[in-house]
Amino acid sequence: MRGVDFKWYDGFFLSMLATSVIIVGVNWKRYHSCIYPLHIWIVVDYMTVFIFRLLMFVDNGLAAGMGLDFGWQQRQARFCGRIVVLTIIALLLYPFLWVWTIIGSLWFNNARNCLPEEGQKWGFLIWLLFSYCGLVCIACLCTGKFLARRQAHLLRDQHGPSFSEFGVLVDMIRVPEWAFDVGQEMRGMGQDATAYHPGLYLTPAQREAVEALIQELPKFRMKAVPTDCSECPICLEEFHVGNEVRGLPCAHNFHVECIDEWLRLNVKCPRCRCSVFPNLDLSALSDIQPEPERPSSANSYARTQAAPSTHILRLLHPVSSGHPESSPPATEHSGSVEV
């Protein structure tokens, strides 16, 4: 699975677990002299740690497939999968390991003299120390990541801390760590980090303005499938005659649902990476007030957009979008097609 990121120390760790389980299995009957079942404790603890690490691999694989180069359906499915996996890890396995490690410490303190060999005693003690250190490190690491995300929300929110801690947790699942690091690097380079995931960090006024710009882009119904672009680059499904597509200023076309969802997250064309709204100023949009009687900046910007290239329009049939100003160009192109 992509993104599993299996390291050499994972192999060493798993081999150590397997060796310890074999040793405990060979000396299984010798543990019966103990008051508490230390052999059962260590086997259960080993298996829980193994499942914990295995689920971490699964989560890494799911997170690796949540980039914007994947389709919306795949990203949503992996998001739901991460919720299930992380719920099992955070709400079941992690608390269980804390309780089980404390129980093991009490059992070992009361029955350490019954262990088969002196080496077994030290091995048990080292494993307990290793368990406590691992659990504390996981808690510190998760807390640090949470605080980093919370600080990022504070820096990006222009109207004060209007977000919730629950929203930060959802953001940590929806935007994987690697994507968040990319955004932070872009911010450190002086670029606007919201260009990567603007839908997560824009204010309501900015979202409304961006949505208006998206809806101003022309929509068409395919009359023929172009040979140089036979599938939607976002969902990777083939175009068919009659499909409703939206054209970008760079003359690339996508399914309406796919490109609308994409542009809510990234304002660049997924095919050529050109800016769809080169004159868009997010900082200026933060002051826009939704007043119906005043022309919006989205409408004024839409009038400056370049029309898609003519050879693409010959394959497309215009769809009425409810904007009178866009109707005359569409009719003109439609008439040229009929000729």
CSV table of C-alpha atoms in Angstrom, one decimal, residues 79-248:
chain,number,residue,atom,x,y,z
A,79,PHE,CA,-11.2,10.2,5.0
A,80,CYS,CA,-13.9,7.9,6.4
A,81,GLY,CA,-11.4,5.1,6.6
A,82,ARG,CA,-9.0,7.2,8.6
A,83,ILE,CA,-11.8,8.1,11.0
A,84,VAL,CA,-12.5,4.4,11.7
A,85,VAL,CA,-8.8,3.5,12.0
A,86,LEU,CA,-7.9,6.4,14.3
A,87,THR,CA,-11.0,5.9,16.4
A,88,ILE,CA,-9.8,2.3,17.1
A,89,ILE,CA,-6.3,3.5,17.8
A,90,ALA,CA,-7.2,6.5,20.0
A,91,LEU,CA,-10.3,5.3,21.8
A,92,LEU,CA,-9.7,1.6,22.2
A,93,LEU,CA,-6.1,0.5,21.8
A,94,TYR,CA,-4.3,3.4,23.4
A,95,PRO,CA,-6.3,3.6,26.6
A,96,PHE,CA,-6.2,-0.2,26.8
A,97,LEU,CA,-2.4,-0.2,26.6
A,98,TRP,CA,-2.2,2.3,29.5
A,99,VAL,CA,-4.5,0.2,31.7
A,100,TRP,CA,-2.9,-3.1,30.7
A,101,THR,CA,0.6,-1.7,31.3
A,102,ILE,CA,-0.3,-0.5,34.8
A,103,ILE,CA,-1.9,-3.9,35.5
A,104,GLY,CA,1.3,-5.6,34.3
A,105,SER,CA,3.4,-3.4,36.6
A,106,LEU,CA,1.3,-4.4,39.6
A,107,TRP,CA,1.5,-8.1,38.7
A,108,PHE,CA,5.2,-8.0,38.2
A,109,ASN,CA,5.8,-6.2,41.5
A,110,ASN,CA,3.9,-8.9,43.4
A,111,ALA,CA,5.1,-11.9,41.5
A,112,ARG,CA,8.5,-11.2,40.1
A,113,ASN,CA,10.2,-13.9,42.1
A,114,CYS,CA,8.3,-16.6,40.3
A,115,LEU,CA,9.7,-15.9,36.8
A,116,PRO,CA,11.5,-18.9,35.3
A,117,GLU,CA,14.9,-17.3,34.9
A,118,GLU,CA,16.7,-14.2,36.0
A,119,GLY,CA,16.9,-13.0,32.3
A,120,GLN,CA,13.1,-13.3,32.1
A,121,LYS,CA,12.8,-10.9,35.0
A,122,TRP,CA,15.0,-8.3,33.4
A,123,GLY,CA,13.3,-8.7,30.0
A,124,PHE,CA,9.9,-8.2,31.6
A,125,LEU,CA,11.1,-5.1,33.4
A,126,ILE,CA,12.7,-3.6,30.2
A,127,TRP,CA,9.5,-4.3,28.3
A,128,LEU,CA,7.5,-2.4,31.0
A,129,LEU,CA,9.9,0.6,30.8
A,130,PHE,CA,9.7,0.5,27.0
A,131,SER,CA,5.9,0.5,27.1
A,132,TYR,CA,5.7,3.5,29.4
A,133,CYS,CA,8.2,5.4,27.3
A,134,GLY,CA,6.3,4.6,24.1
A,135,LEU,CA,3.0,5.6,25.5
A,136,VAL,CA,4.3,8.9,26.9
A,137,CYS,CA,6.1,9.7,23.6
A,138,ILE,CA,2.9,9.0,21.6
A,139,ALA,CA,0.9,11.4,23.9
A,140,CYS,CA,3.5,14.1,23.5
A,141,LEU,CA,3.8,13.7,19.8
A,142,CYS,CA,0.0,13.9,19.3
A,143,THR,CA,-0.3,16.9,21.6
A,144,GLY,CA,2.4,18.7,19.7
A,145,LYS,CA,0.7,18.0,16.3
A,146,PHE,CA,-2.6,19.2,17.7
A,147,LEU,CA,-1.1,22.4,19.1
A,148,ALA,CA,0.7,23.0,15.7
A,149,ARG,CA,-2.6,22.7,13.8
A,150,ARG,CA,-4.4,24.9,16.4
A,151,GLN,CA,-1.7,27.6,16.0
A,152,ALA,CA,-2.1,27.4,12.2
A,153,HIS,CA,-5.8,27.9,12.5
A,154,LEU,CA,-5.2,30.9,14.7
A,155,LEU,CA,-2.8,32.5,12.2
A,156,ARG,CA,-5.2,31.9,9.3
A,157,ASP,CA,-8.4,33.0,11.0
A,158,GLN,CA,-8.7,36.8,10.4
A,159,HIS,CA,-11.7,37.2,12.7
A,160,GLY,CA,-10.4,35.7,15.9
A,161,PRO,CA,-10.5,32.2,17.3
A,162,SER,CA,-13.9,31.2,15.9
A,163,PHE,CA,-12.9,27.6,15.3
A,164,SER,CA,-13.4,24.7,17.7
A,165,GLU,CA,-11.0,22.1,19.0
A,166,PHE,CA,-13.2,19.5,17.4
A,167,GLY,CA,-12.7,21.3,14.1
A,168,VAL,CA,-8.9,21.1,14.6
A,169,LEU,CA,-9.2,17.3,15.1
A,170,VAL,CA,-11.3,16.9,11.9
A,171,ASP,CA,-8.7,19.1,10.1
A,172,MET,CA,-5.9,16.7,11.3
A,173,ILE,CA,-7.8,13.8,9.7
A,174,ARG,CA,-8.9,15.5,6.5
A,175,VAL,CA,-5.6,17.2,5.8
A,176,PRO,CA,-2.8,14.6,6.4
A,177,GLU,CA,0.5,15.6,8.0
A,178,TRP,CA,2.4,15.6,4.7
A,179,ALA,CA,-0.2,18.0,3.2
A,180,PHE,CA,0.0,20.3,6.2
A,181,ASP,CA,3.8,20.4,6.1
A,182,VAL,CA,3.6,21.4,2.4
A,183,GLY,CA,1.3,24.3,3.4
A,184,GLN,CA,3.6,25.4,6.2
A,185,GLU,CA,6.6,25.3,3.8
A,186,MET,CA,4.7,27.5,1.3
A,187,ARG,CA,3.8,29.9,4.1
A,188,GLY,CA,7.5,30.0,5.2
A,189,MET,CA,8.5,30.8,1.6
A,190,GLY,CA,6.2,33.8,1.6
A,191,GLN,CA,3.4,32.2,-0.4
A,192,ASP,CA,-0.2,32.1,0.6
A,193,ALA,CA,-0.7,28.7,2.3
A,194,THR,CA,-4.4,28.9,1.7
A,195,ALA,CA,-3.7,28.3,-2.0
A,196,TYR,CA,-3.3,24.6,-1.2
A,197,HIS,CA,-6.5,24.1,0.8
A,198,PRO,CA,-8.4,27.4,0.7
A,199,GLY,CA,-11.7,25.7,1.5
A,200,LEU,CA,-10.4,24.9,5.0
A,201,TYR,CA,-9.1,28.3,5.9
A,202,LEU,CA,-11.1,30.9,4.0
A,203,THR,CA,-13.6,33.1,5.8
A,204,PRO,CA,-17.3,32.7,4.9
A,205,ALA,CA,-17.1,35.9,2.8
A,206,GLN,CA,-14.1,34.6,0.9
A,207,ARG,CA,-15.7,31.2,0.3
A,208,GLU,CA,-18.8,32.9,-1.1
A,209,ALA,CA,-16.7,35.0,-3.5
A,210,VAL,CA,-14.7,32.0,-4.7
A,211,GLU,CA,-17.9,30.0,-5.2
A,212,ALA,CA,-19.3,32.8,-7.3
A,213,LEU,CA,-16.2,32.9,-9.4
A,214,ILE,CA,-16.4,29.1,-9.9
A,215,GLN,CA,-20.1,29.3,-11.0
A,216,GLU,CA,-19.2,32.1,-13.5
A,217,LEU,CA,-17.0,29.7,-15.4
A,218,PRO,CA,-18.7,28.4,-18.6
A,219,LYS,CA,-20.5,25.1,-18.7
A,220,PHE,CA,-21.0,23.0,-21.8
A,221,ARG,CA,-22.5,19.7,-22.9
A,222,MET,CA,-20.2,17.6,-25.0
A,223,LYS,CA,-21.1,16.9,-28.6
A,224,ALA,CA,-18.0,14.9,-29.2
A,225,VAL,CA,-15.1,13.6,-27.1
A,226,PRO,CA,-11.7,15.2,-27.9
A,227,THR,CA,-9.0,12.8,-28.7
A,228,ASP,CA,-6.3,14.7,-26.8
A,229,CYS,CA,-8.4,14.7,-23.6
A,230,SER,CA,-10.7,11.7,-23.4
A,231,GLU,CA,-11.0,11.5,-19.7
A,232,CYS,CA,-11.5,13.8,-16.7
A,233,PRO,CA,-8.1,14.2,-15.0
A,234,ILE,CA,-9.7,14.4,-11.6
A,235,CYS,CA,-11.9,11.4,-11.4
A,236,LEU,CA,-10.2,9.6,-14.3
A,237,GLU,CA,-13.5,8.6,-15.8
A,238,GLU,CA,-13.9,8.8,-19.6
A,239,PHE,CA,-15.9,11.6,-21.2
A,240,HIS,CA,-19.0,10.6,-23.0
A,241,VAL,CA,-21.2,12.5,-25.5
A,242,GLY,CA,-23.7,14.5,-23.5
A,243,ASN,CA,-21.6,14.9,-20.4
A,244,GLU,CA,-21.8,18.3,-18.8
A,245,VAL,CA,-18.3,19.8,-18.4
A,246,ARG,CA,-16.9,23.1,-17.3
A,247,GLY,CA,-14.2,24.9,-19.2
A,248,LEU,CA,-11.3,26.7,-17.7
